[in-house]
Coordinates of C-alpha atoms and ligand atoms in Angstrom, one line a residue:
M11 CA 138.0 61.5 92.5
K12 CA 138.9 59.8 95.7
S13 CA 141.5 61.6 97.7
F14 CA 145.0 60.3 97.1
L15 CA 145.3 59.2 100.8
T16 CA 142.0 57.3 100.5
L17 CA 143.2 55.7 97.3
I18 CA 146.5 54.4 98.7
G19 CA 144.8 53.7 102.0
E20 CA 142.6 51.2 100.2
E21 CA 145.6 49.5 98.8
V22 CA 147.0 49.1 102.3
A23 CA 143.7 48.1 103.7
S24 CA 143.5 45.3 101.1
A25 CA 146.9 44.2 102.1
F26 CA 145.9 44.0 105.8
E27 CA 142.9 41.9 104.7
R28 CA 145.0 39.6 102.6
A29 CA 147.4 39.2 105.6
G30 CA 144.4 38.2 107.8
Y31 CA 143.7 41.4 109.6
E32 CA 140.8 43.9 109.5
R33 CA 140.8 46.5 106.7
D34 CA 140.2 49.5 109.0
L35 CA 143.9 49.2 110.1
G36 CA 145.0 50.4 106.7
R37 CA 144.7 54.1 107.1
V38 CA 147.5 56.1 105.6
G39 CA 148.7 59.6 106.3
V40 CA 151.5 61.8 105.0
S41 CA 154.7 60.8 106.7
N42 CA 155.9 62.8 109.7
R43 CA 159.4 61.6 108.9
P44 CA 159.8 62.8 105.3
D45 CA 163.5 61.9 105.6
L46 CA 162.4 58.2 105.8
C47 CA 159.4 58.0 103.6
E48 CA 156.5 59.9 101.9
Y49 CA 153.5 58.2 103.5
Q50 CA 153.0 56.0 106.5
C51 CA 150.6 53.6 108.0
N52 CA 150.5 53.0 111.8
G53 CA 147.8 50.4 111.7
A54 CA 150.1 47.5 112.7
M55 CA 150.5 49.2 116.1
A56 CA 146.8 49.3 116.7
G57 CA 146.5 45.8 115.3
A58 CA 149.1 44.6 117.8
K59 CA 146.7 45.4 120.6
R60 CA 143.7 44.0 118.8
Y61 CA 145.4 40.7 117.9
K62 CA 147.8 40.5 120.8
K63 CA 150.7 40.1 118.4
N64 CA 154.0 41.8 117.9
P65 CA 153.4 44.9 115.8
M66 CA 156.5 44.3 113.7
E67 CA 155.2 40.9 112.7
I68 CA 151.9 42.4 111.4
A69 CA 153.8 45.3 109.7
S70 CA 156.1 42.8 107.9
A71 CA 153.3 40.6 106.8
V72 CA 151.4 43.6 105.4
A73 CA 154.5 45.0 103.8
E74 CA 155.0 41.7 102.1
E75 CA 151.5 41.8 100.7
L76 CA 152.1 45.4 99.4
K77 CA 155.1 44.4 97.3
S78 CA 152.8 43.6 94.4
S79 CA 150.9 46.9 94.6
K80 CA 151.3 49.3 91.7
A81 CA 150.8 52.3 94.0
F82 CA 154.1 52.1 95.8
S83 CA 157.7 52.2 94.8
M84 CA 158.9 51.4 98.3
V85 CA 157.3 49.5 101.1
E86 CA 159.1 48.9 104.4
A87 CA 158.2 47.7 107.8
A88 CA 160.1 49.8 110.3
A89 CA 160.5 49.2 114.1
P90 CA 158.5 49.2 116.2
G91 CA 155.8 48.6 113.6
F92 CA 155.4 51.4 111.1
I93 CA 154.8 50.7 107.5
N94 CA 156.8 53.2 105.5
L95 CA 155.7 54.0 102.0
N96 CA 156.8 55.9 98.9
A97 CA 154.3 56.5 96.1
D98 CA 155.1 55.0 92.8
P99 CA 156.2 57.9 90.5
A100 CA 154.0 56.8 87.6
Y101 CA 151.1 56.1 89.8
I102 CA 151.1 59.6 91.4
R103 CA 151.7 61.2 88.0
D104 CA 148.6 59.4 86.7
Y105 CA 146.6 60.6 89.7
A106 CA 147.7 64.2 89.1
A107 CA 146.9 63.9 85.4
G108 CA 143.5 62.7 86.3
M109 CA 143.0 65.7 88.6
Q110 CA 143.9 68.1 85.8
K111 CA 141.2 66.5 83.6
S112 CA 138.5 66.5 86.1
E113 CA 136.2 69.3 87.1
R114 CA 137.4 71.1 90.3
F115 CA 140.6 69.0 90.3
G116 CA 138.8 65.9 91.4
V117 CA 136.7 67.4 94.2
E118 CA 133.4 65.6 93.9
K119 CA 130.0 66.8 94.7
P120 CA 128.8 65.4 98.0
E121 CA 126.2 62.7 97.8
K122 CA 123.7 65.1 99.4
P123 CA 124.7 68.7 98.8
E124 CA 123.6 70.9 101.7
M125 CA 121.8 74.2 101.7
I126 CA 123.9 76.5 103.8
V127 CA 123.3 80.1 104.8
I128 CA 126.4 81.9 106.0
D129 CA 125.9 85.1 108.0
Y130 CA 129.1 87.2 107.9
G131 CA 130.2 90.7 107.5
G132 CA 127.7 92.1 110.0
P133 CA 128.4 95.8 109.4
N134 CA 126.2 98.4 111.1
V135 CA 124.6 101.1 109.0
A136 CA 126.1 104.6 109.3
K137 CA 129.3 103.3 110.8
P138 CA 132.2 103.2 108.5
L139 CA 134.0 99.9 108.0
H140 CA 136.9 99.9 110.3
V141 CA 139.7 97.3 110.9
G142 CA 137.4 95.3 113.2
H143 CA 135.2 94.5 110.2
L144 CA 138.1 92.9 108.3
R145 CA 137.9 89.5 109.9
P146 CA 134.2 88.7 109.5
A147 CA 134.3 89.7 105.9
V148 CA 137.5 88.0 105.0
I149 CA 137.0 84.8 106.9
G150 CA 133.3 84.5 106.0
E151 CA 134.0 85.0 102.3
S152 CA 136.6 82.3 102.3
I153 CA 134.5 79.8 104.2
K154 CA 131.6 80.5 101.7
R155 CA 133.9 79.9 98.7
I156 CA 135.3 76.7 100.3
A157 CA 131.9 75.4 101.1
R158 CA 130.8 76.1 97.5
Y159 CA 133.9 74.4 96.1
A160 CA 133.1 71.4 98.3
G161 CA 129.8 71.2 96.4
H162 CA 127.3 72.8 98.6
T163 CA 124.7 75.5 97.9
V164 CA 125.7 78.5 99.9
I165 CA 123.9 81.8 100.4
G166 CA 125.9 84.6 102.0
D167 CA 124.0 87.2 103.9
V168 CA 125.5 90.4 105.2
H169 CA 123.0 90.7 108.0
L170 CA 123.1 94.5 108.4
G171 CA 122.7 96.1 111.7
D172 CA 120.1 98.6 110.6
W173 CA 117.3 98.6 113.2
G174 CA 118.5 99.5 116.6
M175 CA 119.3 102.4 118.8
P176 CA 122.0 103.9 116.4
M177 CA 119.1 104.8 114.0
G178 CA 117.3 106.7 116.7
Q179 CA 120.5 108.4 117.6
I180 CA 121.1 109.6 114.1
I181 CA 117.6 110.8 113.8
T182 CA 117.8 112.7 117.0
E183 CA 121.1 114.4 116.0
L184 CA 119.7 115.3 112.6
Q185 CA 116.8 117.0 114.4
V186 CA 119.2 119.0 116.5
R187 CA 121.2 120.1 113.4
K188 CA 118.5 120.5 110.8
P189 CA 115.2 121.0 112.7
D190 CA 113.5 122.4 109.7
L191 CA 113.7 119.3 107.6
V192 CA 110.3 118.2 106.4
Y193 CA 110.9 114.7 108.0
F194 CA 110.3 116.2 111.4
D195 CA 107.1 118.0 110.4
D196 CA 104.2 115.9 111.8
T197 CA 101.6 117.7 109.7
Y198 CA 103.4 117.0 106.4
E199 CA 101.5 114.6 104.2
G200 CA 103.2 114.9 100.8
D201 CA 106.0 112.8 99.3
Y202 CA 109.5 113.1 100.9
P203 CA 112.4 114.3 98.8
E204 CA 114.4 111.7 96.9
E205 CA 117.7 113.4 97.7
P206 CA 119.1 112.4 101.1
P207 CA 119.7 115.4 103.4
F208 CA 123.3 114.3 104.1
D209 CA 126.1 112.5 102.4
I210 CA 128.2 109.6 103.7
S211 CA 130.9 111.7 105.3
E212 CA 128.3 113.7 107.2
L213 CA 126.5 110.6 108.2
E214 CA 129.7 109.0 109.5
E215 CA 130.5 112.0 111.5
I216 CA 126.9 112.3 112.9
Y217 CA 126.8 108.8 114.3
P218 CA 129.8 108.8 116.7
H219 CA 128.9 112.2 117.8
A220 CA 125.3 111.2 118.7
S221 CA 126.3 108.0 120.3
G222 CA 129.0 109.8 122.4
R223 CA 126.4 112.4 123.5
C224 CA 124.0 109.7 124.6
K225 CA 126.6 108.6 127.1
T226 CA 126.7 111.9 128.9
D227 CA 123.3 113.5 128.2
E228 CA 120.3 111.7 129.7
E229 CA 117.7 113.9 128.1
Y230 CA 119.3 113.4 124.7
K231 CA 119.4 109.7 125.2
A232 CA 115.8 109.6 126.1
K233 CA 115.0 111.3 122.9
A234 CA 117.1 108.9 120.9
L235 CA 115.3 105.9 122.6
Q236 CA 111.9 107.5 121.8
A237 CA 113.0 108.1 118.2
T238 CA 114.1 104.5 117.9
K239 CA 110.7 103.4 119.1
E240 CA 108.8 105.7 116.8
L241 CA 110.9 104.6 113.9
Q242 CA 110.2 101.0 114.6
A243 CA 106.5 101.7 115.2
G244 CA 106.4 103.2 111.7
R245 CA 106.4 107.0 112.0
R246 CA 106.4 108.2 108.4
G247 CA 109.0 110.9 108.5
Y248 CA 111.4 108.8 110.5
R249 CA 111.0 105.8 108.1
A250 CA 111.8 108.1 105.2
L251 CA 114.9 109.5 106.9
W252 CA 115.9 106.0 107.8
Q253 CA 115.6 104.9 104.2
H254 CA 118.0 107.7 103.3
I255 CA 120.4 106.5 106.0
L256 CA 120.2 103.0 104.6
K257 CA 120.7 103.9 101.0
V258 CA 123.7 106.3 101.6
S259 CA 125.3 103.8 103.9
V260 CA 124.8 100.7 101.9
T261 CA 126.1 102.3 98.8
D262 CA 129.3 103.0 100.6
L263 CA 129.4 99.6 102.2
K264 CA 129.0 97.9 98.8
R265 CA 131.9 100.0 97.4
N266 CA 134.1 98.9 100.3
Y267 CA 133.3 95.2 100.2
K268 CA 133.8 95.3 96.4
R269 CA 137.3 96.5 96.9
L270 CA 137.8 93.6 99.3
D271 CA 136.4 91.2 96.8
V272 CA 133.7 90.2 99.2
D273 CA 130.4 89.5 97.7
F274 CA 127.0 88.9 99.4
D275 CA 124.1 87.2 97.9
L276 CA 121.7 88.9 100.3
W277 CA 121.8 92.4 101.8
M278 CA 119.2 91.6 104.4
G279 CA 119.1 93.6 107.6
E280 CA 117.7 93.3 111.1
S281 CA 114.9 95.5 110.0
D282 CA 113.7 93.1 107.2
V283 CA 112.4 90.7 109.7
D284 CA 110.6 93.2 111.9
D285 CA 107.2 92.1 110.7
L286 CA 107.9 88.5 111.6
I287 CA 108.4 89.3 115.3
P288 CA 104.8 89.5 116.6
A289 CA 103.8 86.1 115.3
M290 CA 107.0 84.5 116.4
V291 CA 106.6 85.9 119.9
Q292 CA 102.9 84.9 120.0
D293 CA 103.9 81.4 119.1
M294 CA 106.5 81.3 121.9
K295 CA 103.8 82.4 124.3
D296 CA 101.2 79.9 123.0
K297 CA 103.7 77.1 123.5
G298 CA 104.2 78.2 127.0
L299 CA 107.9 78.7 126.5
A300 CA 108.1 82.5 127.0
H301 CA 107.4 84.2 130.3
I302 CA 107.8 87.6 131.9
S303 CA 110.8 88.1 134.0
E304 CA 111.6 91.5 135.5
G305 CA 109.3 93.0 132.9
A306 CA 111.0 91.5 129.9
L307 CA 109.8 88.5 127.9
V308 CA 112.2 85.6 128.2
V309 CA 112.7 82.0 127.3
D310 CA 114.7 79.8 129.6
V311 CA 117.5 78.1 127.8
T312 CA 119.5 76.3 130.5
E313 CA 120.4 72.7 130.0
E314 CA 121.3 70.1 132.6
S315 CA 124.8 69.6 131.4
D316 CA 125.6 73.3 131.7
K317 CA 128.8 74.0 133.7
K318 CA 128.2 77.7 133.9
E319 CA 124.9 79.5 134.0
I320 CA 123.4 80.5 130.8
P321 CA 121.0 83.4 131.3
P322 CA 117.5 83.2 129.8
C323 CA 117.2 84.5 126.2
M324 CA 115.4 87.8 126.2
V325 CA 112.9 87.9 123.4
L326 CA 111.4 91.3 124.1
K327 CA 112.7 94.1 126.2
S328 CA 110.6 95.4 129.1
D329 CA 109.4 98.3 126.9
G330 CA 108.2 95.7 124.4
A331 CA 110.9 96.6 121.9
A332 CA 113.0 94.1 119.9
N333 CA 116.6 93.5 120.8
Y334 CA 119.6 91.8 119.3
E335 CA 118.3 88.3 120.2
T336 CA 114.8 89.1 118.8
T337 CA 116.1 90.1 115.4
D338 CA 118.5 87.1 115.2
L339 CA 115.6 84.8 116.1
A340 CA 113.2 86.3 113.6
T341 CA 116.0 86.1 111.0
L342 CA 116.1 82.4 111.5
V343 CA 112.3 82.3 111.0
W344 CA 112.8 84.0 107.7
R345 CA 115.7 81.8 106.6
E346 CA 113.8 78.7 107.5
R347 CA 110.8 79.9 105.5
E348 CA 112.9 80.9 102.4
Y349 CA 115.6 78.3 102.3
K350 CA 115.1 75.5 104.9
P351 CA 118.8 75.5 105.4
D352 CA 120.6 72.4 106.5
K353 CA 123.1 74.6 108.2
V354 CA 123.4 78.3 109.3
L355 CA 126.9 79.4 109.9
Y356 CA 127.6 82.6 111.8
V357 CA 131.1 84.2 111.4
V358 CA 131.1 86.7 114.3
D359 CA 133.4 88.0 116.9
K360 CA 134.0 85.3 119.5
R361 CA 133.0 87.7 122.3
Q362 CA 129.4 87.2 121.1
E363 CA 129.4 83.5 121.8
L364 CA 127.0 83.7 124.7
H365 CA 124.5 85.6 122.6
F366 CA 124.5 82.8 120.0
V367 CA 124.3 80.0 122.6
Q368 CA 121.1 81.7 123.8
V369 CA 119.7 82.3 120.3
F370 CA 120.5 78.8 119.1
R371 CA 119.0 77.1 122.1
C372 CA 115.9 79.3 122.1
A373 CA 115.4 78.7 118.3
R374 CA 115.6 75.0 118.8
K375 CA 113.4 75.0 121.9
C376 CA 110.7 77.1 120.2
G377 CA 110.8 75.1 117.0
I378 CA 112.0 77.9 114.9
V379 CA 114.5 75.6 113.3
R380 CA 114.2 71.8 112.9
D381 CA 116.0 69.4 115.2
D382 CA 118.6 68.6 112.7
T383 CA 119.3 72.1 111.5
G384 CA 123.0 72.8 112.1
L385 CA 123.5 76.1 113.9
E386 CA 127.1 77.0 114.1
F387 CA 129.0 79.8 115.6
I388 CA 132.4 80.4 114.1
G389 CA 133.9 82.9 116.5
F390 CA 137.0 84.8 115.4
G391 CA 139.6 86.5 117.6
T392 CA 140.6 90.1 117.6
M393 CA 143.0 91.6 115.1
N394 CA 145.4 93.7 117.1
G395 CA 147.9 96.3 116.1
P396 CA 151.7 96.5 116.8
G397 CA 152.5 95.4 120.3
G398 CA 149.3 93.4 120.6
K399 CA 147.3 96.6 121.4
P400 CA 144.0 97.4 119.7
F401 CA 144.5 98.7 116.1
K402 CA 144.4 102.5 116.1
T403 CA 145.4 105.4 113.9
R404 CA 148.4 107.5 114.8
D405 CA 146.2 109.9 116.7
G406 CA 144.3 107.2 118.5
G407 CA 141.2 107.0 116.4
V408 CA 139.7 103.8 114.9
L409 CA 141.4 102.9 111.6
R410 CA 139.2 102.7 108.6
L411 CA 139.5 99.6 106.5
S412 CA 139.8 101.6 103.4
Q413 CA 142.7 103.6 105.0
L414 CA 144.5 100.4 105.9
L415 CA 144.1 99.1 102.4
D416 CA 145.3 102.4 100.9
D417 CA 148.4 102.4 103.1
I418 CA 149.4 98.9 102.2
A419 CA 148.7 99.4 98.5
E420 CA 150.7 102.6 98.6
S421 CA 153.7 100.8 100.1
M422 CA 153.4 98.0 97.6
Y423 CA 153.3 100.6 94.8
E424 CA 156.4 102.2 96.1
R425 CA 158.2 98.9 96.1
I426 CA 157.4 98.3 92.5
K427 CA 158.6 101.8 91.6
E428 CA 161.8 101.3 93.6
A429 CA 162.5 98.2 91.7
G430 CA 162.6 100.4 88.6
R431 CA 160.1 98.4 86.6
E432 CA 160.2 100.3 83.4
D433 CA 158.3 97.7 81.5
M434 CA 155.3 98.3 83.7
S435 CA 153.0 101.2 83.1
D436 CA 151.9 103.2 86.0
E437 CA 148.4 101.9 85.7
E438 CA 149.6 98.3 85.8
A439 CA 151.9 99.1 88.8
K440 CA 148.9 100.5 90.7
E441 CA 146.7 97.5 89.8
T442 CA 149.4 95.1 90.9
A443 CA 150.0 97.0 94.1
E444 CA 146.3 96.8 94.9
M445 CA 146.1 93.1 94.2
T446 CA 149.2 92.4 96.2
A447 CA 148.0 94.5 99.1
L448 CA 144.7 92.5 99.2
A449 CA 146.6 89.3 99.2
A450 CA 148.9 90.5 102.0
L451 CA 145.9 91.5 104.1
K452 CA 143.8 88.5 103.5
Y453 CA 146.5 85.9 103.7
G454 CA 147.9 87.6 106.9
D455 CA 144.5 87.1 108.4
L456 CA 143.5 83.7 107.0
S457 CA 146.7 82.0 107.7
N458 CA 145.9 82.2 111.4
Q459 CA 143.4 80.0 113.0
A460 CA 140.3 82.1 113.0
S461 CA 139.5 81.7 116.7
K462 CA 142.9 83.1 117.7
D463 CA 143.8 86.8 118.2
Y464 CA 146.5 87.9 116.0
I465 CA 148.8 90.9 115.4
F466 CA 148.5 92.7 112.2
D467 CA 152.1 93.3 111.2
T468 CA 152.3 95.2 108.0
E469 CA 156.0 94.6 107.6
R470 CA 155.7 90.9 108.0
F471 CA 152.5 90.4 106.0
T472 CA 153.8 92.3 102.9
A473 CA 157.2 90.6 102.8
S474 CA 157.9 88.8 99.5
E475 CA 159.5 85.9 101.3
G476 CA 158.0 83.7 104.0
D477 CA 154.5 82.6 104.8
T478 CA 152.8 85.6 103.2
G479 CA 150.3 86.4 100.4
P480 CA 152.9 88.3 98.3
Y481 CA 155.2 85.3 98.5
L482 CA 152.5 83.1 96.8
L483 CA 151.9 85.8 94.2
Y484 CA 155.6 86.0 93.4
T485 CA 155.8 82.3 93.0
M486 CA 152.9 82.4 90.6
A487 CA 154.3 85.3 88.7
R488 CA 157.6 83.5 88.4
I489 CA 155.9 80.5 86.9
R490 CA 153.9 82.7 84.5
S491 CA 157.1 84.4 83.4
I492 CA 158.7 81.0 82.6
L493 CA 155.6 79.9 80.7
R494 CA 155.5 83.1 78.7
K495 CA 159.1 82.7 77.7
Y496 CA 158.6 79.1 76.8
E497 CA 155.7 80.0 74.6
A498 CA 157.5 82.9 73.0
E499 CA 160.3 80.5 72.1
G500 CA 157.7 78.4 70.4
G501 CA 157.7 75.7 73.0
K502 CA 154.9 73.1 72.8
Q503 CA 152.6 71.8 75.5
G504 CA 153.9 68.5 76.9
E505 CA 152.5 65.7 79.0
L506 CA 152.9 65.7 82.8
P507 CA 156.2 63.9 83.4
V508 CA 156.9 60.9 85.6
P509 CA 158.7 62.6 88.5
A510 CA 162.4 61.9 88.3
D511 CA 163.7 63.4 91.5
K512 CA 162.7 64.5 95.0
A513 CA 161.9 68.1 94.0
Q514 CA 159.4 67.0 91.3
K515 CA 158.0 64.3 93.6
A516 CA 157.3 66.9 96.2
I517 CA 155.2 68.9 93.8
Y518 CA 153.2 65.9 92.9
M519 CA 152.6 65.0 96.5
D520 CA 151.3 68.5 97.1
M521 CA 149.0 68.4 94.1
A522 CA 147.8 64.9 95.0
G523 CA 146.8 66.3 98.4
F524 CA 144.3 68.8 97.0
V525 CA 141.1 66.8 97.4
Q526 CA 142.0 65.9 100.9
M527 CA 142.8 69.5 101.8
I528 CA 139.5 70.8 100.5
G529 CA 137.7 68.2 102.5
E530 CA 139.5 69.2 105.7
A531 CA 139.2 72.9 105.1
Y532 CA 135.5 72.6 104.6
A533 CA 134.9 70.1 107.5
E534 CA 136.9 72.3 109.9
R535 CA 135.7 75.6 108.4
A536 CA 139.3 76.4 108.2
P537 CA 140.7 78.6 105.5
H538 CA 144.1 78.3 107.2
R539 CA 144.3 74.8 105.8
V540 CA 144.2 76.3 102.3
C541 CA 146.9 78.7 103.3
A542 CA 149.2 76.0 104.7
Y543 CA 148.6 74.0 101.5
L544 CA 149.6 76.9 99.3
Y545 CA 152.6 77.7 101.3
Q546 CA 153.9 74.2 101.1
L547 CA 153.3 74.1 97.3
S548 CA 155.0 77.4 96.8
N549 CA 158.0 76.2 98.8
D550 CA 158.2 73.1 96.7
L551 CA 157.8 74.9 93.5
N552 CA 160.6 77.3 94.4
S553 CA 162.9 74.5 95.4
F554 CA 162.3 72.8 92.1
Y555 CA 162.9 76.1 90.3
H556 CA 166.2 76.7 92.0
E557 CA 167.4 73.1 91.5
T558 CA 166.4 72.7 88.0
K559 CA 167.3 74.4 84.8
I560 CA 163.9 74.6 83.3
L561 CA 164.1 76.7 80.1
T562 CA 167.7 75.8 79.4
E563 CA 167.1 72.1 79.7
E564 CA 168.3 70.7 76.4
D565 CA 166.2 67.6 76.2
Q566 CA 163.1 69.0 74.5
E567 CA 160.8 66.4 76.0
K568 CA 162.1 66.9 79.5
R569 CA 161.7 70.6 79.1
A570 CA 158.1 70.3 77.9
G571 CA 157.5 68.0 80.9
Y572 CA 158.8 70.5 83.4
I573 CA 156.6 73.2 81.8
A574 CA 153.6 70.9 82.1
L575 CA 154.4 70.3 85.7
I576 CA 154.6 73.9 86.8
A577 CA 151.7 74.9 84.6
A578 CA 149.6 72.2 86.4
A579 CA 150.7 73.5 89.8
L580 CA 150.0 77.0 88.8
R581 CA 146.4 76.1 88.0
I582 CA 145.9 74.6 91.4
M583 CA 147.4 77.6 93.1
E584 CA 145.1 79.9 91.2
E585 CA 142.1 77.9 92.2
S586 CA 143.3 77.8 95.8
I587 CA 144.0 81.6 96.2
G588 CA 140.5 82.1 94.8
L589 CA 139.2 80.2 97.8
L590 CA 141.0 82.6 100.0
G591 CA 139.4 85.5 98.1
F592 CA 142.2 87.1 96.2
K593 CA 143.8 87.0 92.7
A594 CA 147.3 87.0 91.3
P595 CA 148.6 89.7 88.9
L596 CA 149.8 88.3 85.6
R597 CA 153.3 89.5 86.4
M598 CA 155.1 91.3 89.3
Ligands
LIG8 N1 126.1 93.9 113.6 C1 126.6 93.0 114.6 C2 127.7 93.7 115.4 O1 128.2 94.7 115.0 C3 127.1 91.7 114.0 C4 126.1 90.9 113.4 C5 126.5 89.4 113.4 N2 125.4 88.6 112.8 C6 124.3 88.2 113.5 N3 123.5 87.5 112.9 N4 124.1 88.6 114.7 O2 128.0 93.2 116.5

């Protein structure tokens, strides 16, 4: 379906045309003076310049032409040249009814659906997920779902950090602690054990220990570098150990992402493209694009229009090893080969922007991607703790993501218990708490513009009133409860009613804005658009609920109409929270 704004915009454009002006002046937006009208067109003002006329004269002529339109119940030219509009109640009702009947509420497939790879999550093997990993997972997952909803083919890739120095550090530390392990025996030729020689908690303790020691102990650091090199060169025992590290860590990562309802199509890592590096580098050399600078192999990526200096992209370190740029470039080689994506989106900490500028330019210059492949860096800001300081545990350590979720779920659970919900089993209470916690966490994050830093305020995010995830869920639960009661009383499904007052009209206007909202959320890669949409719809639903006797309405047809209206809005809410990556409990 066309978006509602497009549809009524076409009406206004035709009116401009009939009045003797160009159609493009007929663009319509939601009114920024809702006290005066619902929609507005400012085209007469632009037309005044173009035609050297008084804007009011144009507005009045167009308004006159619009009087016959079925789309509007009120058309008015207002000084100095606005065209104020109210949608015709039956017209907007019919639009909403059409949405309910169409697939994805009227969001059409684009003419040419794109193949999009989205790189998000970006955890590093052997490091537990901490609060810093929340944003890439939550934002990336939402953008992926929005892009799919907008009709594109989207592949999500976790892009594991599994190939660098941390691997060598872990191997080195293991050798210190367990020197007798067969993996360190050069003469060993048999198969290696299937059981890993450590579990996840040991692994998670080893890594920070080893990385800390590298900072103070040069000899140890040299060993770790050597181990990294030998691992990458294919030393058998190290490869086997590394496989264990990967397996143990990925199992744990998958469990954590599952709890977050974050789901990757690909679990590729930096290591997976290692074998593509030699040919890629050779090609860069053959094309004369890579040269040695201070021992390292680099590609110049400056452009004339640069305001600040962009350093060359390092393709191989001076010891010939791959670095972060190398693996990202080789990953693009792989993605191009497998998917020929129209776009590759990277949801990564905005502090990595320079890295991506270098990688994107290098990839384009070297022909790794096509000229029209869209490479996009979606940089997100930092999530801070209370007072705007980095998020820490009470004793100053990094806070695990699972701990943060546990804490919030626990407090949601206590709230349910305090409310004395005897009708709710303990199991349901726990499940509800977990769902509400996830909504609080994700909505708290996504309702901010991704590029901005924000403060994670548990108190605020978990509040049942205000611009929060739980508020949406309460609104939905309230509607569900009404629907249940209605059904229990034997109420029948009715038709969507023609809105009879402002409160109902507001809900229709929200619903009618869905297609537009999805278009904008996708185009701007902006989950916060979905959040703002949901918040508005929730507010309007609650106003309606407070102003209207729904279940006690005596006119049976009216009652059935109210029910149809809130049921329709509920479906849209469900769909929309799905785009943010959470679900609503059936009751709260
Ligand atoms: N593992 C990286 C880090 O912790 C993030 C990966 C982001 N994605 C990418 N293609 N570089 O910083």
